[in-house]
Tab-separated table of C-alpha atoms in Angstrom:
chain	number	residue	atom	x	y	z
E	1	MET	CA	-36.843	160.437	317.786
E	2	ALA	CA	-37.079	159.127	314.297
E	3	THR	CA	-38.278	155.624	313.740
E	4	ASP	CA	-38.240	153.250	310.815
E	5	ASP	CA	-41.843	154.091	310.164
E	6	ASP	CA	-40.907	157.712	309.776
E	7	ILE	CA	-38.262	156.806	307.174
E	8	LEU	CA	-40.438	154.440	305.199
E	9	LEU	CA	-43.731	156.266	305.436
E	10	GLY	CA	-42.530	159.846	305.403
E	11	PRO	CA	-42.093	162.033	302.324
E	12	VAL	CA	-39.444	160.885	299.872
E	13	PRO	CA	-36.410	163.135	300.184
E	14	SER	CA	-34.930	164.626	297.067
E	15	PRO	CA	-31.611	163.256	295.841
E	16	ASP	CA	-29.756	166.473	296.596
E	17	ASP	CA	-30.823	166.681	300.207
E	18	GLU	CA	-28.276	165.885	302.860
E	19	PRO	CA	-29.002	162.617	304.672
E	20	THR	CA	-30.333	163.035	308.137
E	21	ALA	CA	-28.812	161.366	311.176
E	22	ALA	CA	-31.713	158.956	311.313
E	23	GLU	CA	-31.212	157.970	307.735
E	24	ARG	CA	-27.494	157.414	308.327
E	25	ALA	CA	-28.181	155.275	311.365
E	26	HIS	CA	-30.787	153.274	309.492
E	27	ALA	CA	-28.452	152.712	306.564
E	28	LYS	CA	-25.657	151.578	308.869
E	29	THR	CA	-27.934	149.173	310.648
E	30	PHE	CA	-29.228	147.726	307.373
E	31	ALA	CA	-25.704	147.388	306.008
E	32	GLU	CA	-24.695	145.399	309.052
E	33	LEU	CA	-27.742	143.212	308.629
E	34	VAL	CA	-26.885	142.524	304.970
E	35	ASP	CA	-23.277	141.708	305.846
E	36	LYS	CA	-24.395	139.280	308.516
E	37	THR	CA	-26.811	137.619	306.123
E	38	PHE	CA	-24.217	137.183	303.357
E	39	THR	CA	-21.765	135.674	305.861
E	40	GLY	CA	-24.360	133.224	307.062
E	41	ARG	CA	-25.203	134.981	310.337
E	42	THR	CA	-28.735	136.007	309.568
E	43	PRO	CA	-30.422	137.328	312.704
E	44	PRO	CA	-33.314	135.086	313.797
E	45	ALA	CA	-35.726	137.978	314.109
E	46	MET	CA	-36.128	141.128	312.117
E	47	SER	CA	-38.839	143.461	311.071
E	48	ALA	CA	-40.953	142.703	308.058
E	49	ASP	CA	-39.646	145.746	306.228
E	50	ASP	CA	-36.058	144.739	306.904
E	51	ARG	CA	-36.770	141.194	305.761
E	52	ALA	CA	-38.293	142.469	302.522
E	53	LEU	CA	-35.309	144.748	301.891
E	54	LEU	CA	-32.970	141.908	302.757
E	55	ASP	CA	-34.674	139.588	300.225
E	56	VAL	CA	-34.319	142.232	297.539
E	57	ALA	CA	-30.651	142.668	298.388
E	58	THR	CA	-30.159	138.928	298.248
E	59	VAL	CA	-31.809	138.649	294.832
E	60	ILE	CA	-29.766	141.543	293.507
E	61	ARG	CA	-26.570	139.973	294.731
E	62	ALA	CA	-27.485	136.554	293.335
E	63	ALA	CA	-28.407	138.023	289.937
E	64	SER	CA	-25.065	139.788	289.723
E	65	GLY	CA	-23.303	136.475	290.299
E	66	GLY	CA	-21.931	137.431	293.639
E	67	MET	CA	-23.673	134.808	295.641
E	68	PRO	CA	-23.505	131.258	294.260
E	69	LEU	CA	-25.882	128.831	295.813
E	70	ALA	CA	-24.693	125.614	297.297
E	71	PRO	CA	-25.237	122.595	295.024
E	72	SER	CA	-27.751	121.119	297.402
E	73	THR	CA	-29.619	124.406	297.490
E	74	GLN	CA	-29.579	124.616	293.693
E	75	ARG	CA	-30.939	121.102	293.332
E	76	SER	CA	-33.594	121.780	295.898
E	77	ILE	CA	-34.761	124.899	294.123
E	78	VAL	CA	-34.850	123.189	290.731
E	79	GLU	CA	-36.609	120.135	292.076
E	80	ASP	CA	-39.221	122.327	293.696
E	81	ALA	CA	-39.744	124.062	290.381
E	82	LEU	CA	-40.075	120.744	288.549
E	83	ARG	CA	-42.502	119.425	291.139
E	84	LYS	CA	-44.530	122.529	290.707
E	85	ALA	CA	-44.495	122.018	286.939
E	86	ILE	CA	-45.851	118.461	287.165
E	87	GLY	CA	-48.456	119.389	289.751
E	88	GLU	CA	-46.897	117.850	292.800
E	89	PRO	CA	-47.047	119.917	295.989
E	90	VAL	CA	-43.808	121.786	296.404
E	91	GLY	CA	-41.727	120.594	299.274
E	92	SER	CA	-43.946	117.600	299.766
E	93	THR	CA	-42.787	114.030	299.316
E	94	ALA	CA	-46.126	112.451	300.301
E	95	GLU	CA	-47.824	110.323	297.662
E	96	LEU	CA	-51.071	111.463	296.215
E	97	PRO	CA	-53.846	108.991	296.890
E	98	SER	CA	-55.023	108.673	293.297
E	99	ALA	CA	-51.881	109.180	291.252
E	100	PRO	CA	-48.738	107.117	291.097
E	101	ARG	CA	-45.584	108.627	292.392
E	102	GLN	CA	-43.777	110.596	289.713
E	103	GLN	CA	-40.151	110.632	290.317
E	104	VAL	CA	-38.444	113.790	289.292
E	105	ARG	CA	-35.052	112.871	288.066
E	106	PRO	CA	-32.311	114.989	289.440
E	107	ILE	CA	-30.461	117.075	286.975
E	108	GLY	CA	-27.183	115.431	287.597
E	109	SER	CA	-28.481	111.961	286.679
E	110	ALA	CA	-26.665	109.302	284.739
E	111	ARG	CA	-28.948	109.873	281.738
E	112	ARG	CA	-27.560	113.289	281.206
E	113	ARG	CA	-24.065	111.908	281.273
E	114	TRP	CA	-24.342	108.995	278.795
E	115	VAL	CA	-26.528	110.545	276.018
E	116	PRO	CA	-23.849	112.752	274.448
E	117	TRP	CA	-21.344	109.931	274.773
E	118	ALA	CA	-23.734	107.623	272.942
E	119	ILE	CA	-24.156	110.142	270.136
E	120	ALA	CA	-20.427	110.637	269.886
E	121	ALA	CA	-19.818	106.881	269.838
E	122	THR	CA	-22.370	106.367	267.076
E	123	SER	CA	-20.819	109.145	265.006
E	124	THR	CA	-17.414	107.596	265.541
E	125	LEU	CA	-18.598	104.214	264.354
E	126	VAL	CA	-20.144	105.723	261.227
E	127	ALA	CA	-16.974	107.636	260.443
E	128	VAL	CA	-14.802	104.558	260.994
E	129	ALA	CA	-17.043	102.492	258.740
E	130	ALA	CA	-16.862	105.119	256.006
E	131	VAL	CA	-13.084	105.331	256.226
E	132	LEU	CA	-12.695	101.547	256.158
E	133	LEU	CA	-14.995	101.334	253.168
E	134	LEU	CA	-12.913	103.846	251.277
E	135	TRP	CA	-9.653	102.101	252.141
E	136	ILE	CA	-10.884	98.617	251.426
E	137	ARG	CA	-12.669	99.502	248.221
E	138	THR	CA	-10.547	98.505	245.293
E	139	PRO	CA	-10.739	100.722	242.244
E	140	ALA	CA	-12.752	99.055	239.555
E	141	HIS	CA	-11.101	98.216	236.323
E	142	VAL	CA	-11.163	100.926	233.751
E	143	GLN	CA	-14.640	101.103	232.413
E	144	VAL	CA	-14.853	102.630	229.035
E	145	GLN	CA	-18.309	104.019	228.692
E	146	GLN	CA	-19.752	103.432	225.256
E	147	PRO	CA	-23.138	105.102	225.480
E	148	ALA	CA	-21.655	108.301	224.088
E	149	ALA	CA	-21.293	106.676	220.641
E	150	ALA	CA	-24.673	105.002	220.750
E	151	SER	CA	-26.482	108.218	221.483
E	152	LEU	CA	-25.006	110.132	218.544
E	153	PRO	CA	-27.293	111.114	215.670
E	154	SER	CA	-26.833	108.905	212.621
E	155	THR	CA	-25.913	111.935	210.540
E	156	TRP	CA	-22.830	112.423	212.700
E	157	LYS	CA	-21.545	108.922	212.088
E	158	SER	CA	-19.404	107.421	209.359
E	159	ARG	CA	-21.708	104.965	207.586
E	160	PRO	CA	-22.319	103.271	204.198
E	161	THR	CA	-23.511	105.599	201.485
E	162	ASP	CA	-25.996	103.121	199.982
E	163	PRO	CA	-29.071	104.824	201.483
E	164	LEU	CA	-27.799	108.142	200.148
E	165	ILE	CA	-26.865	107.038	196.612
E	166	GLY	CA	-29.345	104.254	195.913
E	167	PRO	CA	-29.118	101.842	192.947
E	168	ILE	CA	-26.748	103.046	190.226
E	169	ALA	CA	-28.249	102.948	186.749
E	170	ARG	CA	-26.198	101.311	184.024
E	171	GLU	CA	-25.961	104.507	181.975
E	172	ARG	CA	-24.476	106.253	185.012
E	173	ALA	CA	-22.019	103.498	185.951
E	174	GLY	CA	-18.986	105.741	185.292
E	175	ASP	CA	-20.450	108.948	186.749
E	176	ALA	CA	-18.493	108.738	189.985
E	177	ALA	CA	-17.733	112.465	189.959
E	178	SER	CA	-21.341	113.479	190.648
E	179	ARG	CA	-21.733	110.806	193.302
E	180	ILE	CA	-18.634	111.902	195.212
E	181	ASP	CA	-20.030	115.450	195.260
E	182	TYR	CA	-23.228	114.143	196.767
E	183	ILE	CA	-21.388	112.023	199.355
E	184	PHE	CA	-19.066	114.845	200.333
E	185	ALA	CA	-21.905	117.349	200.763
E	186	ASP	CA	-23.876	114.929	202.922
E	187	ARG	CA	-20.978	114.107	205.222
E	188	LEU	CA	-19.988	117.761	205.426
E	189	ASP	CA	-23.430	118.561	206.777
E	190	GLY	CA	-23.029	115.994	209.516
E	191	PHE	CA	-19.495	117.103	210.302
E	192	ARG	CA	-20.530	120.735	210.612
E	193	ASP	CA	-23.528	119.832	212.715
E	194	ARG	CA	-21.328	117.850	215.080
E	195	THR	CA	-18.448	120.300	215.379
E	196	LEU	CA	-20.302	123.579	215.222
E	197	GLY	CA	-23.745	122.692	216.508
E	198	GLY	CA	-22.657	121.308	219.911
E	199	ARG	CA	-20.596	118.164	220.298
E	200	ARG	CA	-22.188	115.565	222.584
F	1	MET	CA	-17.407	128.965	282.015
F	2	LYS	CA	-15.254	126.364	280.331
F	3	ILE	CA	-16.830	123.977	277.864
F	4	ARG	CA	-15.137	120.561	277.813
F	5	LEU	CA	-15.297	118.751	274.474
F	6	PRO	CA	-15.769	115.047	274.990
F	7	GLY	CA	-12.818	113.044	273.833
F	8	SER	CA	-14.878	110.969	271.415
F	9	VAL	CA	-16.060	114.089	269.578
F	10	ALA	CA	-12.457	115.070	268.995
F	11	LEU	CA	-11.744	111.518	267.840
F	12	VAL	CA	-14.677	111.686	265.421
F	13	THR	CA	-13.346	114.917	264.017
F	14	VAL	CA	-9.905	113.435	263.457
F	15	ILE	CA	-11.272	110.301	261.826
F	16	THR	CA	-13.553	112.334	259.585
F	17	LEU	CA	-10.627	114.450	258.459
F	18	LEU	CA	-8.632	111.307	257.731
F	19	GLY	CA	-11.514	109.921	255.744
F	20	LEU	CA	-11.837	113.095	253.712
F	21	GLY	CA	-8.126	113.032	253.085
F	22	SER	CA	-8.268	109.437	251.857
F	23	CYS	CA	-11.203	110.339	249.632
F	24	SER	CA	-9.280	113.087	247.927
F	25	THR	CA	-6.247	110.860	247.596
F	26	ASN	CA	-8.271	108.105	245.955
F	27	ASP	CA	-9.898	110.551	243.575
F	28	SER	CA	-6.649	112.187	242.584
F	29	SER	CA	-4.908	108.872	242.023
F	30	GLY	CA	-7.914	107.652	240.096
F	31	THR	CA	-7.683	110.389	237.533
F	32	GLN	CA	-3.970	110.249	237.041
F	33	GLY	CA	-2.546	108.149	234.272
F	34	ALA	CA	-4.161	104.868	233.384
F	35	GLY	CA	-5.427	104.169	236.883
F	36	GLY	CA	-8.744	105.909	236.349
F	37	VAL	CA	-11.883	104.055	237.244
F	38	THR	CA	-13.991	105.260	234.401
F	39	ARG	CA	-13.091	106.746	231.076
F	40	VAL	CA	-15.551	108.189	228.627
F	41	ALA	CA	-14.720	106.803	225.206
F	42	GLU	CA	-14.276	109.088	222.259
F	43	PRO	CA	-16.623	107.699	219.590
F	44	GLY	CA	-14.571	106.066	216.857
F	45	ASP	CA	-17.195	106.050	214.125
F	46	VAL	CA	-18.058	109.723	213.968
F	47	ILE	CA	-17.442	111.854	210.912
F	48	ASN	CA	-14.102	113.327	211.759
F	49	GLN	CA	-11.679	115.636	210.072
F	50	ASP	CA	-9.640	112.802	208.558
F	51	LEU	CA	-12.669	111.424	206.772
F	52	MET	CA	-13.654	114.830	205.470
F	53	ILE	CA	-10.135	115.456	204.195
F	54	ALA	CA	-10.095	112.137	202.351
F	55	LEU	CA	-13.513	112.770	200.823
F	56	ALA	CA	-12.457	116.260	199.783
F	57	GLN	CA	-9.362	114.894	198.102
F	58	ALA	CA	-11.384	112.244	196.262
F	59	LYS	CA	-13.777	114.946	195.111
F	60	ASN	CA	-10.928	117.070	193.840
F	61	PHE	CA	-9.346	114.163	191.939
F	62	HIS	CA	-12.675	113.365	190.289
F	63	HIS	CA	-13.085	116.961	189.218
F	64	LYS	CA	-9.528	116.965	187.952
F	65	ALA	CA	-10.263	113.845	185.916
F	66	LYS	CA	-13.421	115.468	184.537
F	67	VAL	CA	-11.442	118.477	183.363
F	68	TYR	CA	-8.838	116.210	181.736
F	69	MET	CA	-11.598	114.237	179.994
F	70	SER	CA	-13.188	117.406	178.680
F	71	ASP	CA	-9.767	118.262	177.229
F	72	GLY	CA	-9.477	114.793	175.728
F	73	LYS	CA	-6.594	113.829	178.005
F	74	THR	CA	-7.808	110.335	178.921
F	75	ASP	CA	-4.499	109.123	180.318
F	76	ASP	CA	-4.247	112.090	182.659
F	77	ALA	CA	-7.838	111.528	183.694
F	78	MET	CA	-7.112	107.870	184.495
F	79	ALA	CA	-4.022	108.890	186.470
F	80	ALA	CA	-6.115	111.281	188.565
F	81	VAL	CA	-8.702	108.552	189.223
F	82	ARG	CA	-5.976	106.063	190.182
F	83	GLN	CA	-4.797	108.485	192.856
F	84	ILE	CA	-8.173	108.109	194.517
F	85	LEU	CA	-7.417	104.409	195.062
F	86	SER	CA	-4.366	105.295	197.163
F	87	LEU	CA	-6.044	107.894	199.395
F	88	GLN	CA	-5.808	107.289	203.166
F	89	PHE	CA	-9.209	107.009	204.786
F	90	PRO	CA	-9.889	106.466	208.509
F	91	ALA	CA	-9.655	102.787	209.339
F	92	GLY	CA	-12.964	100.999	208.941
F	93	ALA	CA	-14.785	103.937	207.364
F	94	PRO	CA	-17.531	102.512	205.113
F	95	GLU	CA	-17.278	105.560	202.860
F	96	ALA	CA	-13.730	104.506	201.926
F	97	GLU	CA	-14.865	101.266	200.261
F	98	ASP	CA	-17.730	102.989	198.484
F	99	VAL	CA	-15.528	105.761	197.102
F	100	ARG	CA	-12.795	103.346	195.976
F	101	LEU	CA	-15.254	100.984	194.268
F	102	ASP	CA	-16.868	103.913	192.481
F	103	ALA	CA	-13.435	105.123	191.357
F	104	ARG	CA	-12.624	101.651	190.064
F	105	ALA	CA	-15.857	101.579	188.090
F	106	MET	CA	-15.012	104.937	186.531
F	107	LEU	CA	-11.442	103.845	185.775
F	108	ALA	CA	-12.662	100.611	184.193
F	109	LYS	CA	-15.087	102.565	181.996
F	110	LEU	CA	-12.240	104.835	180.894
F	111	LEU	CA	-10.078	101.806	180.115
F	112	VAL	CA	-12.894	100.170	178.141
F	113	GLY	CA	-13.245	103.406	176.204
F	114	LYS	CA	-9.572	103.302	175.502
F	115	GLY	CA	-9.817	99.630	174.400
F	116	ASP	CA	-7.719	98.185	177.258
F	117	LEU	CA	-10.232	95.489	178.259
F	118	GLU	CA	-7.753	93.310	180.128
F	119	GLU	CA	-6.632	96.143	182.384
F	120	ALA	CA	-10.276	97.137	182.886
F	121	MET	CA	-11.194	93.560	183.946
F	122	ARG	CA	-8.197	93.480	186.301
F	123	VAL	CA	-9.273	96.747	187.958
F	124	VAL	CA	-12.828	95.451	188.383
F	125	ASP	CA	-11.792	92.037	189.728
F	126	GLU	CA	-9.436	93.660	192.264
F	127	GLY	CA	-12.272	95.801	193.522
F	128	LEU	CA	-14.636	92.852	193.838
F	129	VAL	CA	-12.056	90.828	195.763
F	130	GLN	CA	-11.348	93.685	198.179
F	131	SER	CA	-15.000	94.476	198.875
F	132	LYS	CA	-16.107	93.514	202.378
F	133	ARG	CA	-19.846	93.966	202.018
F	134	GLU	CA	-22.497	94.088	199.359
F	135	SER	CA	-23.412	97.579	198.272
F	136	PHE	CA	-24.810	99.468	195.324
F	137	PHE	CA	-21.201	100.187	194.381
F	138	VAL	CA	-20.403	96.461	194.276
F	139	ALA	CA	-23.471	95.973	192.106
F	140	ASN	CA	-22.237	98.803	189.881
F	141	LEU	CA	-18.888	97.074	189.576
F	142	HIS	CA	-20.638	93.872	188.463
F	143	THR	CA	-22.501	95.956	185.894
F	144	VAL	CA	-19.202	97.322	184.593
F	145	LYS	CA	-17.839	93.772	184.541
F	146	GLY	CA	-20.783	92.696	182.410
F	147	GLU	CA	-20.060	95.580	180.032
F	148	ILE	CA	-16.443	94.445	179.799
F	149	HIS	CA	-17.540	90.905	178.899
F	150	GLU	CA	-19.907	92.387	176.332
F	151	ALA	CA	-17.077	94.421	174.892
F	152	ARG	CA	-14.898	91.319	174.704
F	153	ALA	CA	-17.647	89.426	172.906
F	154	THR	CA	-18.011	92.297	170.463
F	155	LEU	CA	-14.280	92.220	169.742
F	156	LEU	CA	-14.371	88.470	169.232
F	157	VAL	CA	-17.260	88.861	166.796
F	158	GLY	CA	-15.002	91.024	164.723
F	159	ASP	CA	-12.248	88.418	164.727
F	160	GLY	CA	-14.110	85.985	162.555
F	161	ASP	CA	-16.675	83.163	162.580
F	162	GLY	CA	-14.449	80.308	163.690
F	163	GLU	CA	-15.867	77.612	166.022
F	164	ALA	CA	-13.386	78.478	168.768
F	165	ASN	CA	-14.289	82.065	168.365
F	166	LYS	CA	-17.993	81.309	168.597
F	167	ALA	CA	-17.439	79.418	171.837
F	168	LYS	CA	-15.528	82.311	173.288
F	169	ILE	CA	-18.213	84.736	172.203
F	170	ILE	CA	-20.893	82.593	173.810
F	171	GLU	CA	-18.771	82.301	176.961
F	172	GLU	CA	-18.201	86.037	177.171
F	173	ARG	CA	-21.881	86.755	176.696
F	174	ARG	CA	-22.766	84.188	179.308
F	175	GLU	CA	-20.318	85.835	181.720
F	176	ALA	CA	-21.871	89.212	180.920
F	177	ILE	CA	-25.325	87.877	181.750
F	178	THR	CA	-23.985	86.351	184.948
F	179	ALA	CA	-22.443	89.659	185.941
F	180	TYR	CA	-25.649	91.549	185.187
F	181	ASP	CA	-27.685	88.993	187.121
F	182	ARG	CA	-25.367	89.372	190.067
F	183	SER	CA	-25.726	93.133	189.938
F	184	ILE	CA	-29.522	92.867	189.814
F	185	LYS	CA	-29.611	90.497	192.767
F	186	ILE	CA	-27.435	92.767	194.890
F	187	ASN	CA	-29.512	95.809	194.009
F	188	THR	CA	-32.772	93.984	194.744
F	189	ALA	CA	-31.569	92.665	198.096
F	190	LEU	CA	-30.236	96.034	199.169
F	191	GLN	CA	-33.363	97.872	198.163
F	192	LYS	CA	-35.474	95.408	200.093
F	193	GLN	CA	-33.209	95.792	203.108
F	194	LEU	CA	-33.390	99.583	202.989
F	195	MET	CA	-37.165	99.503	202.674
F	196	GLU	CA	-37.405	97.299	205.754
F	197	GLN	CA	-35.150	99.617	207.734
F	198	ARG	CA	-37.326	102.653	207.109
């Protein structure tokens, strides 16, 4: 008669071999055990091998999303993990003699709930303030900026020709023709420089 | 798994969009028409095309007058110079006064050459009255004025040696000296001013 030991410790059958009767019986038994476990009717006693296989089946089912844990179970698992992270004995609520009690906040605490609301409220206030500022702000009167003229080179500006011409000698008092040529050439240089050399 | 957006986040989004919309509205209304907040002024004292056109015309009239003078056509030369006095310059351009005063000096010299001293004095006095600042051209006009007084005195010398005539001669010469002194003072002050500016 085949036993579980024979199935687990015997040679590994090839995939193409036909299952034996013992293998079929063992598979049926294990399937029933898994079904009972998933429906909450885990048998109180089972072999170590079956328990190991059952744990694997449970993990596989949980990983595939087919077995959601109860909220209390989830919290318990997470709290155990957090306790382990901070060095507190898992599953133990006894205080350590030399260290103060470190309370692990549950995940579903109020802190988690109000932080995003606080951020959203702050953002809302900032946006409201910006909008009010824009609506309340009155447009300033038209400001005509004058620095453009002040920053122009002197050669670009209309200006007296005294520095260019200088004192007029008496013998040249009527020689306006040569002076107008000089004035025109000087202003033409400035005009060309301004219009062709990059207007500011 | 559904993700629920908090209501305040949606409210923030709406308010932000409203704010951006008001921003664009304010900007667009600000640039339309005369409601703009800031306008960059176009400099009004730059050498512009109008000034260059006026200077070019003055130059051409002077050259025209020079050609007429070389042909002995003094009247035509004076007519060309008179046209310079009626040229349109940009408002407030300092070059306008300088060019007009120089044209007046040239016209007065032509009139003195022709013997029309009264018209020459009238042209000079008009220029001196219209001048708004002291310049080398104003000083030149005073120089021409002194020459006109000198010419008057010379004419009076030829009229005879009467006492009344002598007084007029002395007066004309005194006026000539006054005009020359005025010209020297203006030139001296301007030269000093230009030296200090350098």
